[in-house]
Short mmCIF file of C-alpha atoms and ligand atoms in Angstrom, two decimals:
data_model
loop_
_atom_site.label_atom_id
_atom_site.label_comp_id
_atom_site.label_asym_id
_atom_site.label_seq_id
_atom_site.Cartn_x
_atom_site.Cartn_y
_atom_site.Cartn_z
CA UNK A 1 -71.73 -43.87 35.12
CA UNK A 2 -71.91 -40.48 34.08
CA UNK A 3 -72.67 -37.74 37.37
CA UNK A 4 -74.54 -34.94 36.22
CA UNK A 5 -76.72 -32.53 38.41
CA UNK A 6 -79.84 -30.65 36.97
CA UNK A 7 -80.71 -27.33 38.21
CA UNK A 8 -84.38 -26.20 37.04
CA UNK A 9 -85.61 -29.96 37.31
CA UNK A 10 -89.20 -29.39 37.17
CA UNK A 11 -89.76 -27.33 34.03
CA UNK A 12 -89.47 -28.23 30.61
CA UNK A 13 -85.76 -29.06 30.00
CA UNK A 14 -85.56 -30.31 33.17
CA UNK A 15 -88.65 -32.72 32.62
CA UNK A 16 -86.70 -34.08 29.61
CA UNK A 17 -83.45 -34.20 30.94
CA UNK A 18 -85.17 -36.92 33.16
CA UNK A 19 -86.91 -38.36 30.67
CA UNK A 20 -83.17 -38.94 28.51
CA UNK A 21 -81.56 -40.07 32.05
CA UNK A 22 -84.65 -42.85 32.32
CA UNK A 23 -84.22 -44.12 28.83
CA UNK A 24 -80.58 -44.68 29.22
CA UNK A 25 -80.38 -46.89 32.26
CA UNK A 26 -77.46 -47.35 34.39
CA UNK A 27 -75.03 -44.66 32.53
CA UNK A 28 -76.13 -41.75 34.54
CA UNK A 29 -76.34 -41.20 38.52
CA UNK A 30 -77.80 -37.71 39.51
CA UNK A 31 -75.77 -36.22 41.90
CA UNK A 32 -78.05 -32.65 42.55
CA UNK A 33 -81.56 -31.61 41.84
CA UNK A 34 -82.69 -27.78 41.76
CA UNK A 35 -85.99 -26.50 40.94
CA UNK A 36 -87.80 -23.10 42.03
CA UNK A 37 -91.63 -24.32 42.73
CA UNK A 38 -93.81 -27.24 41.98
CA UNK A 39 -92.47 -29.27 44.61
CA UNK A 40 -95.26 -31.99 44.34
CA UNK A 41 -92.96 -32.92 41.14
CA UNK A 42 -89.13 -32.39 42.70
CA UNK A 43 -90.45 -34.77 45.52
CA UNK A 44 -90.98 -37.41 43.00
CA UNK A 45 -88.14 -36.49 41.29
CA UNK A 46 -85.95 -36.32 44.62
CA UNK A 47 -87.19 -39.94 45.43
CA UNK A 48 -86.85 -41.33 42.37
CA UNK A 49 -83.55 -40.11 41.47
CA UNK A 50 -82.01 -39.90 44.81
CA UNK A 51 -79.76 -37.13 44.95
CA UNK A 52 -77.46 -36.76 47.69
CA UNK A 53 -78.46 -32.93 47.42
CA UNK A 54 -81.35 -31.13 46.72
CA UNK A 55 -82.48 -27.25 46.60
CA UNK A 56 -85.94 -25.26 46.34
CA UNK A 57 -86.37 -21.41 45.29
CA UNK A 58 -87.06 -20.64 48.91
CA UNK A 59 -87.10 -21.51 52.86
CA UNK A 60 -90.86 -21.65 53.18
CA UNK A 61 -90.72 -24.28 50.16
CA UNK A 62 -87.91 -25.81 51.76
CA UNK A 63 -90.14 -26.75 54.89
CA UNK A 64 -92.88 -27.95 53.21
CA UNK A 65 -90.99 -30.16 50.79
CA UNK A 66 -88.69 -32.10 53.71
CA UNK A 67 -91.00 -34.00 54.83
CA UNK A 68 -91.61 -35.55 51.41
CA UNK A 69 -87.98 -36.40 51.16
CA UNK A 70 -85.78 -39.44 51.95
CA UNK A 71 -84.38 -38.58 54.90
CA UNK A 72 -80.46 -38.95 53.64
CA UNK A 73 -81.38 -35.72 50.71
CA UNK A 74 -79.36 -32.85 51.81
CA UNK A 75 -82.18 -30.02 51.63
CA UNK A 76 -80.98 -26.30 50.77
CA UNK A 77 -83.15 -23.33 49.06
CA UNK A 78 -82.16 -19.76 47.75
CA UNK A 79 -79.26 -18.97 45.34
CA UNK A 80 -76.61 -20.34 47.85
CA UNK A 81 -78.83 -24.14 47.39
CA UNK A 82 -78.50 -23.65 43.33
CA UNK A 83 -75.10 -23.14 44.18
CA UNK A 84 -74.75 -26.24 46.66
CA UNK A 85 -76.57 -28.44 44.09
CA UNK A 86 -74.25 -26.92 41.20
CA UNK A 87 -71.23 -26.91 42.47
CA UNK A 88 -71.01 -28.78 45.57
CA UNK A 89 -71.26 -32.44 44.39
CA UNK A 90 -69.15 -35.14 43.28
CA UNK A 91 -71.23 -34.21 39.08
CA UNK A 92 -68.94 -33.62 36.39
CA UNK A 93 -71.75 -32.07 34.14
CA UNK A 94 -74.28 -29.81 35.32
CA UNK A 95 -77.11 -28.82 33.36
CA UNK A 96 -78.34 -25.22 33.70
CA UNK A 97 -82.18 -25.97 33.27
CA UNK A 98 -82.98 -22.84 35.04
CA UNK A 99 -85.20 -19.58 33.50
CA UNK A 100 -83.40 -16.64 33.17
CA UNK A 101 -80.68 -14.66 34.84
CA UNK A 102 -81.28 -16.04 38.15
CA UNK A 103 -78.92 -19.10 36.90
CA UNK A 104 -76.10 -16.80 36.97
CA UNK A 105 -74.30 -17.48 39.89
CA UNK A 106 -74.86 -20.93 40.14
CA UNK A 107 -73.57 -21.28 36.65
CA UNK A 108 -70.45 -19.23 37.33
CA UNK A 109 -69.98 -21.54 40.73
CA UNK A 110 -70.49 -24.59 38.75
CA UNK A 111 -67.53 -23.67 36.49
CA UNK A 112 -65.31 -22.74 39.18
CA UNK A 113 -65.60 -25.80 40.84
CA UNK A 114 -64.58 -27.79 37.34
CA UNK A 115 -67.56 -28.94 35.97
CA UNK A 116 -68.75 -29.03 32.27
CA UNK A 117 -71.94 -26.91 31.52
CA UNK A 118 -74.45 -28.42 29.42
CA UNK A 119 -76.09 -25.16 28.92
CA UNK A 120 -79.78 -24.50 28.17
CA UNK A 121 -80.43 -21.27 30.66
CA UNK A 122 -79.52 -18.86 27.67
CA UNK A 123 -79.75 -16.07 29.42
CA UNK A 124 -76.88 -16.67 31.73
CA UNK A 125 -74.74 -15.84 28.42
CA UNK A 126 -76.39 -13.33 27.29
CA UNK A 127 -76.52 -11.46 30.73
CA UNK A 128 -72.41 -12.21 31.01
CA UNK A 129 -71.06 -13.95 28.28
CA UNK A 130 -67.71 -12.44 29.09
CA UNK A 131 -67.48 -13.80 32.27
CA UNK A 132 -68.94 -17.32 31.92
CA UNK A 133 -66.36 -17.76 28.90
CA UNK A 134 -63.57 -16.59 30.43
CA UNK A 135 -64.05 -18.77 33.36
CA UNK A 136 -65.07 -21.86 31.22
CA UNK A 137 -61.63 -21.41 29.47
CA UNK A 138 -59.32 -20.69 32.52
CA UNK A 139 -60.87 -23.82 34.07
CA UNK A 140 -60.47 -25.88 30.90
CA UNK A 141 -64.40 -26.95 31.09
CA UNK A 142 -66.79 -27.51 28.11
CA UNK A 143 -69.86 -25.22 27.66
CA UNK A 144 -72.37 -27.55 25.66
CA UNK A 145 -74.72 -25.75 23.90
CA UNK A 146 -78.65 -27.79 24.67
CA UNK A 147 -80.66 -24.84 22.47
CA UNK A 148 -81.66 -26.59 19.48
CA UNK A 149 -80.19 -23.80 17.15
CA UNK A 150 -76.82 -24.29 19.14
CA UNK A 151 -76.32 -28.07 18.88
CA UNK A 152 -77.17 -28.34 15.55
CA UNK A 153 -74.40 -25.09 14.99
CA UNK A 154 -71.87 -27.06 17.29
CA UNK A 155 -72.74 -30.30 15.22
CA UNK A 156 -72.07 -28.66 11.90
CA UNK A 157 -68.69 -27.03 13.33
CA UNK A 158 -67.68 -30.64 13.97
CA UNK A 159 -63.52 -31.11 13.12
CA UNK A 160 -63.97 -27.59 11.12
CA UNK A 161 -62.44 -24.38 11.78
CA UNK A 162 -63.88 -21.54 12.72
CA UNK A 163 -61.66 -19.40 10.72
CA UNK A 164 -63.07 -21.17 7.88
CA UNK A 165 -66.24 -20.12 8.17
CA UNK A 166 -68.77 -17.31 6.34
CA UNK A 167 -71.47 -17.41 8.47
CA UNK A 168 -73.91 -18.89 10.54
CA UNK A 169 -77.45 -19.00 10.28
CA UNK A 170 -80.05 -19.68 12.97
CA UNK A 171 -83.10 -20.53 12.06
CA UNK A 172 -86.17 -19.08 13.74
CA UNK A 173 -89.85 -20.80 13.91
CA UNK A 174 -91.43 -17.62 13.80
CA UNK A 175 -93.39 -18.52 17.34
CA UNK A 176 -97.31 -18.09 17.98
CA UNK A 177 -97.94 -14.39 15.86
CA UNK A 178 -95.62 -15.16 13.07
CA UNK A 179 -98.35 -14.61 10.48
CA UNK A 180 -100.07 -11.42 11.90
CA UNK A 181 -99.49 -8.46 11.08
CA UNK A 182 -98.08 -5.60 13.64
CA UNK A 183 -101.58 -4.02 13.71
CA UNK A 184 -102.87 -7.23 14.76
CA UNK A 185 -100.39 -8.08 17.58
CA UNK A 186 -102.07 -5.08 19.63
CA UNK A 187 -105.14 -7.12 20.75
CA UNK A 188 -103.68 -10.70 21.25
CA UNK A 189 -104.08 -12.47 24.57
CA UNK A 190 -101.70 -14.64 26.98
CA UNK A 191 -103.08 -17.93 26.43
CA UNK A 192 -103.02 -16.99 22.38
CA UNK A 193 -99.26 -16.41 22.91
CA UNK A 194 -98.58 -19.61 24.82
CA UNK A 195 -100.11 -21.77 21.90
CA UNK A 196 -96.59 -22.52 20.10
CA UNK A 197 -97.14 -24.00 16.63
CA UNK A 198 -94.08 -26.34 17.00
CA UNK A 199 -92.74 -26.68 20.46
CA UNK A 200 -93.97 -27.36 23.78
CA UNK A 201 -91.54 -25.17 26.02
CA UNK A 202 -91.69 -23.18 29.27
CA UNK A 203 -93.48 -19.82 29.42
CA UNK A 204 -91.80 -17.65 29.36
CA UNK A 205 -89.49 -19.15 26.30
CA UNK A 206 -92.94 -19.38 24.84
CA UNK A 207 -93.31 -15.81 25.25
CA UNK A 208 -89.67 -14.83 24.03
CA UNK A 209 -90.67 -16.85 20.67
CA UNK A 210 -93.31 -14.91 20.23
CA UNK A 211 -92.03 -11.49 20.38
CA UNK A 212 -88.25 -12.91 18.87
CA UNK A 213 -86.29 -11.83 21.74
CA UNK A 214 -85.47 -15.74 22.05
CA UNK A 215 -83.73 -15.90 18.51
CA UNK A 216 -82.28 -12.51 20.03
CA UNK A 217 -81.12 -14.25 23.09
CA UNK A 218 -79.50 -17.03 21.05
CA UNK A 219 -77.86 -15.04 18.64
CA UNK A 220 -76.24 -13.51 21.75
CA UNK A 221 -75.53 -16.81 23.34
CA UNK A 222 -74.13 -18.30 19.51
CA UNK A 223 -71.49 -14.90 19.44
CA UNK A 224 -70.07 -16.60 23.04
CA UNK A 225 -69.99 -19.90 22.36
CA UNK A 226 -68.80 -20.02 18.91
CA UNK A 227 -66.77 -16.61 18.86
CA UNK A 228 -68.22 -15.09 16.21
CA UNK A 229 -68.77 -11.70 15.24
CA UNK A 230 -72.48 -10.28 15.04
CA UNK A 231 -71.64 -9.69 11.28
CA UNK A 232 -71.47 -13.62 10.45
CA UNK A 233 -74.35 -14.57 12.40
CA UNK A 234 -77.93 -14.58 10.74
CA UNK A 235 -81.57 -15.41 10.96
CA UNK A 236 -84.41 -16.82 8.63
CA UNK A 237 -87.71 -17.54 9.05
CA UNK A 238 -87.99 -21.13 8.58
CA UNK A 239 -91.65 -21.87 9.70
CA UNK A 240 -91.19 -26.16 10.05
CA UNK A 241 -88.68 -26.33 12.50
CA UNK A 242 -86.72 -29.06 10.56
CA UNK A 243 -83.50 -27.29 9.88
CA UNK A 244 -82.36 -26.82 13.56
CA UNK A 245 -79.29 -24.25 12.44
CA UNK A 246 -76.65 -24.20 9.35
CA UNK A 247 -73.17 -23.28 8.76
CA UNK A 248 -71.44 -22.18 5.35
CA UNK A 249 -67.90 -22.41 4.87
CA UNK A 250 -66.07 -19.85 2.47
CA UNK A 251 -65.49 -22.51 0.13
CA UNK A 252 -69.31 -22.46 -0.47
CA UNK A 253 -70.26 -25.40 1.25
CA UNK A 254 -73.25 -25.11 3.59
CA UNK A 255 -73.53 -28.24 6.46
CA UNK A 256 -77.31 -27.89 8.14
CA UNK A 257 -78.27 -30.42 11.14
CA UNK A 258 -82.02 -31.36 10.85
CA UNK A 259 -84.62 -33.91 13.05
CA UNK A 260 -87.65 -33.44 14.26
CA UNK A 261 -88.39 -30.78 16.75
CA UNK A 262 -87.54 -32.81 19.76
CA UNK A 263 -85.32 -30.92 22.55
CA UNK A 264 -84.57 -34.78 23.77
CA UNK A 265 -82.13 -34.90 21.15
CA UNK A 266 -80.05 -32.03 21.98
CA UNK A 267 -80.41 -32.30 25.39
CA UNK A 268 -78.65 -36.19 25.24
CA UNK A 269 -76.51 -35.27 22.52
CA UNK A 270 -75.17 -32.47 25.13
CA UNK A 271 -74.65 -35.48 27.99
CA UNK A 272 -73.50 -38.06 25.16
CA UNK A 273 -70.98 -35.64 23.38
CA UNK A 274 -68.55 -36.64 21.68
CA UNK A 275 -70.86 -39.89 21.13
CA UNK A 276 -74.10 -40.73 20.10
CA UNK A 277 -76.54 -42.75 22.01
CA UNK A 278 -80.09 -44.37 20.27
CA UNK A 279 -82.97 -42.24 21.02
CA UNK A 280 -86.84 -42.42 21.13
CA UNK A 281 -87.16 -39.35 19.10
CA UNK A 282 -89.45 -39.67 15.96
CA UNK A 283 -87.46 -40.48 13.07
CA UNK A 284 -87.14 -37.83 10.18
CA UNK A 285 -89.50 -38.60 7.30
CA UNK A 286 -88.39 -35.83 4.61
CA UNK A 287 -90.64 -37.39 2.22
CA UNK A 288 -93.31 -36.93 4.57
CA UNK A 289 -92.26 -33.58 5.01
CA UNK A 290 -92.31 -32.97 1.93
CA UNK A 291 -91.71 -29.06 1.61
CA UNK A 292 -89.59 -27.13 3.81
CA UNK A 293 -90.65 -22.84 3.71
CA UNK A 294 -87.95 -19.89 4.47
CA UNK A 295 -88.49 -16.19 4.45
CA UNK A 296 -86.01 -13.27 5.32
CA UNK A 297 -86.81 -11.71 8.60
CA UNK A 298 -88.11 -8.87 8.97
CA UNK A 299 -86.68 -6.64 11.50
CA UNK A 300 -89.58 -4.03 11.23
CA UNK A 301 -92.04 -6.47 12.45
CA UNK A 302 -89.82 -8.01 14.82
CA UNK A 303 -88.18 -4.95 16.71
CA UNK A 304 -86.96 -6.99 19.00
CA UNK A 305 -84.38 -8.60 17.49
CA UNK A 306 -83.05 -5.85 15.82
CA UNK A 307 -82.49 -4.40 19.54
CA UNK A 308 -80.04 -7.89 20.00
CA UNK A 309 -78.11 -7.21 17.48
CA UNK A 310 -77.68 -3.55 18.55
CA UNK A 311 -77.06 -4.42 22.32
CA UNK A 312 -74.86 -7.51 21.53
CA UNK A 313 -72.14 -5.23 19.09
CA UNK A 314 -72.44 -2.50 21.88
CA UNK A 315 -71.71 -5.35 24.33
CA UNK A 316 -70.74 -4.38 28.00
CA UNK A 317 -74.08 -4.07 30.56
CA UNK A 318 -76.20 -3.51 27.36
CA UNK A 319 -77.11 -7.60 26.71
CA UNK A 320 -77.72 -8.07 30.55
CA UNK A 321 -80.09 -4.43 30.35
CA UNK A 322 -81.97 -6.15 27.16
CA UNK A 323 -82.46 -9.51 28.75
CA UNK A 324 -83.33 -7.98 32.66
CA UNK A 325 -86.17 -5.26 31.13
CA UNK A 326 -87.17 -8.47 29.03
CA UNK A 327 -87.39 -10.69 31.84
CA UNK A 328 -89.63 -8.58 33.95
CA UNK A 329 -91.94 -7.36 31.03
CA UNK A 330 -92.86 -10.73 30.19
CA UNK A 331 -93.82 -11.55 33.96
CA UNK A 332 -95.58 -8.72 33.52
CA UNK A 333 -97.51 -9.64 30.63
CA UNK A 334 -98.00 -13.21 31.92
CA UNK A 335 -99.85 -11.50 34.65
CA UNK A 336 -102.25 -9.32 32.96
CA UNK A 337 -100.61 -6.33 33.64
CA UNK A 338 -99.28 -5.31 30.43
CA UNK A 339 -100.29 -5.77 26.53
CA UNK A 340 -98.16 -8.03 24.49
CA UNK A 341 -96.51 -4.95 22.59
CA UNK A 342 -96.20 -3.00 25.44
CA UNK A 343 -93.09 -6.02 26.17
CA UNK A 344 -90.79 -4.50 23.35
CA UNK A 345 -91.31 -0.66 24.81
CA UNK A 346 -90.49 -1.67 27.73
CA UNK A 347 -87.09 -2.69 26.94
CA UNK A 348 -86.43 -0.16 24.34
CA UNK A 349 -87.35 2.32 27.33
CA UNK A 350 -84.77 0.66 29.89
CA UNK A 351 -81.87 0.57 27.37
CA UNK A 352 -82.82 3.78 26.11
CA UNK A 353 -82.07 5.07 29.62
CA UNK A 354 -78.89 2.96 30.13
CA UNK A 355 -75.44 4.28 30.42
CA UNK A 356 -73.72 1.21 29.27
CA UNK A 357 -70.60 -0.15 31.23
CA UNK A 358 -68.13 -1.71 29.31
CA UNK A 359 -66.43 -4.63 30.81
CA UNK A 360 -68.22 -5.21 33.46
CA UNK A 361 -67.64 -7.68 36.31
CA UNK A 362 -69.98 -9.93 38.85
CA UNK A 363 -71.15 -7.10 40.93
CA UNK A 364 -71.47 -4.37 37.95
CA UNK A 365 -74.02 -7.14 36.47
CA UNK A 366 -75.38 -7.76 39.35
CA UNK A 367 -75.85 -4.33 39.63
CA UNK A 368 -77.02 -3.62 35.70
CA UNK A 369 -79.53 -6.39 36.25
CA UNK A 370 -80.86 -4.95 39.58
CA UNK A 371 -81.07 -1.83 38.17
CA UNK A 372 -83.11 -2.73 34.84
CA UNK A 373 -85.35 -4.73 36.72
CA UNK A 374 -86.69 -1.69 38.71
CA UNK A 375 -86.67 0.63 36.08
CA UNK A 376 -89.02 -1.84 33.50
CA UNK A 377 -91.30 -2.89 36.87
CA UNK A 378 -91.66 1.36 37.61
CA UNK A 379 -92.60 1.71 33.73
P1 NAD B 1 -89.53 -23.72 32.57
O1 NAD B 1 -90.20 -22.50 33.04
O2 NAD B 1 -90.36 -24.82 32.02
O3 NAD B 1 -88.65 -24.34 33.75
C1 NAD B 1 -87.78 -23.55 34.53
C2 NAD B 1 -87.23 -24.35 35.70
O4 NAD B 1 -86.41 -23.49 36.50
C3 NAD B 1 -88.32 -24.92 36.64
O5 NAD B 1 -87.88 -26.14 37.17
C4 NAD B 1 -88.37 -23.87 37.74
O6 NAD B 1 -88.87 -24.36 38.95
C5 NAD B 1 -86.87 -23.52 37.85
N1 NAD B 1 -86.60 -22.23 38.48
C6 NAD B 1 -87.04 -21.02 38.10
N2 NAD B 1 -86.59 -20.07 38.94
C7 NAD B 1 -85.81 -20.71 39.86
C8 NAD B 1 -85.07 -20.29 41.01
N3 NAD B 1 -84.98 -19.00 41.36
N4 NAD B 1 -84.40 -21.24 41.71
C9 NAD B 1 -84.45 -22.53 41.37
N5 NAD B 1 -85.14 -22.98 40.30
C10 NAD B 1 -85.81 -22.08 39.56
O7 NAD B 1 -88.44 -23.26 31.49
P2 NAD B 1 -87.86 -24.10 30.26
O8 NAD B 1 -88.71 -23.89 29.08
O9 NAD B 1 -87.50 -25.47 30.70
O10 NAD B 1 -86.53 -23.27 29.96
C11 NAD B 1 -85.39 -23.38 30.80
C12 NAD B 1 -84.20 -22.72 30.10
O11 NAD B 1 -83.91 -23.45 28.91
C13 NAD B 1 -84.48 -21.29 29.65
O12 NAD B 1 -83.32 -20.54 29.76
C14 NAD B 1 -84.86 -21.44 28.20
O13 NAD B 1 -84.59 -20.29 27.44
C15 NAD B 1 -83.97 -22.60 27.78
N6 NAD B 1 -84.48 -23.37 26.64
C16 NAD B 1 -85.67 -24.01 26.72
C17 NAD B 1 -86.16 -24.75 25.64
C18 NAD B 1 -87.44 -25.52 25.73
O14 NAD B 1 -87.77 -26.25 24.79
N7 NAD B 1 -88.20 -25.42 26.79
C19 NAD B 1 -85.41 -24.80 24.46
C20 NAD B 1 -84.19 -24.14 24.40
C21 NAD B 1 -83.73 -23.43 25.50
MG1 MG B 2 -83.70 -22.44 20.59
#
C-alpha cells in the first residue's frame, strides 16, 4: 500500500485525488488530509478515509469540525497543520492540492522531511522555483508534475534527454473569452468567466484560464521542472483540449501525449509513476473527434502571458510579485470589486513598482509575497 497525504482535499484536485484512491482499492492508505473550508465535505472525507492526521485553514474551523471527527484524527489548523499533515506522517507522496502560494511552506516541509511531491499547487513553483528544486534535489525526492500540460511533457520526455530537445510546447484551451475580442472583455461578468468550455476546475484556476495567467503559471512551473530555458518553451492555442502538451526533438521528431480532458488521469499517473494503472476515464475516440484546431497566440490579446515570460527570464522575486498581485486581483474580481481587465493592471502595476531581488530565500519571498499582496489590495 502506497501512503500518500492530500493537502487541499476538498477542492477540485483534491475531490479527484479521492475519487482515483476509491477506484483503486487496497493500494493506497491516506496518511493526512488538509483542506481550508467546506468542512461538511473533509468530515466525510476524514471518516471515510481515516487519517491519522487532519488540518483546517483555521482554529474557529478547527472547533467546529472536531466534533464530526473520529475521535483517534489528530486535529491541527493554520500553516503549521498543512505542515503537520505534509510532513509529519508516516506518507511517502504528498499531493499539493492546495490554491496558490499559501502551499509554500508546507510544500517546502514536505520535501525536507523526504517525501515525493506530486505537484498540482503550481504556484508554489512559480512563487520559488529555486528553492523547491533545490531542496527536491538535495533530498533526492521526485517532483511529479499533476497539471495536465506537465504530465503529458514528463510523459513525452520519457527515457529521452533533455539535451536532445528543441522545444516544448504547451498547449493552451484558450479558457471562457477565448473568442472575444479585447473590446469585449471590458463588460464580462464572474459567473461568464467561471463557465469553462472544457474543464471543470477550481475558481480561481477558472479565472487564471481566462485571463492566461494559468498557461503563464505553467510555463513558469515547466522552466523548473524540466530545466528549460524560456526560449524553448512555447504556447498554442489549441481550442479541444486533446493534445495535453508536445515535445520535439532536434532530430525533428515531435512526441505529443493526448486523452480526453480528464485531470483523473494525470493525477493517478502522478501516484502510479513509473506504472500505469486501468482507469475510468473516457476512452479517446479520434474518429469521433474528428478535427483537432490550433492558432498562434496572441500576446496582444493575452497581456498576461507575455508578463510570464518577462518575469520568469528576469527571475528572482519577479515570478512570486506576478503570481501574489495575481492572486489577490482575482479574489478581488471574484468578489465584485474589480472588472475582469482591471486583473491584468493590477499586476502590471505591482511589478511595475517592484525592485526585483535576485536570489532570494524563504523570508525574502515571504517578504516579496507580503509585500505584493498589499500593494495590488491598496490599488
Ligand atoms: P480548488 O479551489 O477547487 O481547491 C483548493 C483546495 O485548497 C480546497 O480544498 C481548499 O479548501 C484548500 N485550501 C485553500 N486555501 C487553504 C489553506 N490556507 N489551508 C488549507 N487548505 C486550503 O482548487 P483546484 O482547482 O483544485 O486547484 C488546486 C491547485 O491545482 C491549484 O494550484 C491549481 O492551479 C492546480 N490545478 C488545478 C487543476 C484543476 O483541474 N482543477 C488543473 C491543474 C492544476
Ligand atoms: Mg494545466
Amino acid at each position: 500500500m502506497k501512503k500518500i497525504a492530500l493537502i487541499g482535499s476538498t477542492g477540485s484536485i483534491g475531490t479527484q485525488t479521492l475519487d482515483v484512491v476509491r477506484q483503486h482499492p487496497g493500494q493506497f492508505e491516506i496518511t493526512g488530509l488538509a483542506a481550508g473550508g467546506n468542512i461538511g465535505l473533509f468530515a466525510e472525507q476524514v471518516s471515510r478515509f481515516r487519517p491519522k492526521k487532519a488540518s483546517v485553514a483555521t482554529k474557529e474551523l478547527a472547533e467546529r469540525v472536531r466534533p464530526q471527527l473520529p475521535e483517534d484524527v489528530q486535529l491541527y489548523y493554520g500553516e503549521q497543520g498543512l505542515i503537520e499533515v505534509a510532513a509529519g506522517t508516516e506518507a511517502e507522496t504528498v499531493v499539493t492540492a492546495i490554491v496558490g502560494s499559501a502551499g509554500l511552506p508546507a510544500t517546502i516541509a514536505a520535501i525536507e522531511a523526504g517525501k515525493h511531491i506530486a505537484l498540482a499547487n503550481k504556484e508554489t513553483l512559480v512563487t520559488a522555483g529555486h528553492l523547491v528544486t533545490e531542496a527536491a534535489g538535495r533530498k533526492g525526492v521526485a517532483l511529479l508534475p499533476v497539471d495536465s500540460e506537465h504530465s503529458a511533457i514528463f510523459q513525452c520526455l520519457n527515457g529521452e534527454r533533455i539535451e536532445e530537445v528543441r522545444q516544448i510546447t504547451l498547449t493552451a484551451s484558450g479558457g471562457s473569452f477565448r473568442d472575444l475580442t479585447r473590446e469585449e472583455l471590458r463588460n464580462v461578468t464572474v459567473k461568464d468567466a467561471l463557465k469553462h468550455p472544457n474543464w471543470s476546475m477550481g475558481a480561481k484556476i477558472t479565472i487564471d484560464s481566462a485571463t492566461m495567467v494559468n498557461k503563464g503559471l505553467e510555463v513558469i512551473e515547466a522552466h523548473w521542472l524540466f530545466g528549460l530555458p524560456y526560449e524553448q518553451i512555447g504556447v498554442l492555442l489549441h481550442p479541444e483540449s486533446i493534445i495535453h502538451s508536445f515535445v520535439e526533438y532536434r532530430d525533428g521528431s515531435v512526441i505529443a501525449q493526448l486523452g480526453t480532458p480528464d485531470m483523473r488521469v494525470p493525477i493517478q499517473y502522478a501516484l502510479s509513476y513509473p506504472r500505469r494503472w486501468p482507469s475510468e476515464a473516457k476512452r479517446l475516440s479520434l474518429a469521433e473527434v474528428g478535427k483537432l484546431h490550433f492558432r498562434e497566440m496572441d500576446y496582444n490579446r493575452f497581456p498576461c502571458l507575455r508578463l510570464a515570460f518577462e518575469c520568469g527570464k528576469i527571475g528572482g522575486t519577479a515570478t512570486c510579485v506576478y503570481n501574489a498581485a495575481n492572486e489577490v486581483a482575482v479574489a478581488r474580481f471574484l468578489s465584485g470589486n474589480i472588472s475582469f481587465l482591471q486583473i491584468e493592471t493590477i499586476i502590471e502595476t505591482v511589478l511595475s513598482k517592484h525592485d526585483v531581488q535576485e536570489e532570494p530565500d524563504l523570508e525574502g519571498i515571504r517578504s516579496a509575497d507580503r509585500w505584493a499582496r498589499n500593494m495590488a489590495e491598496s490599488l
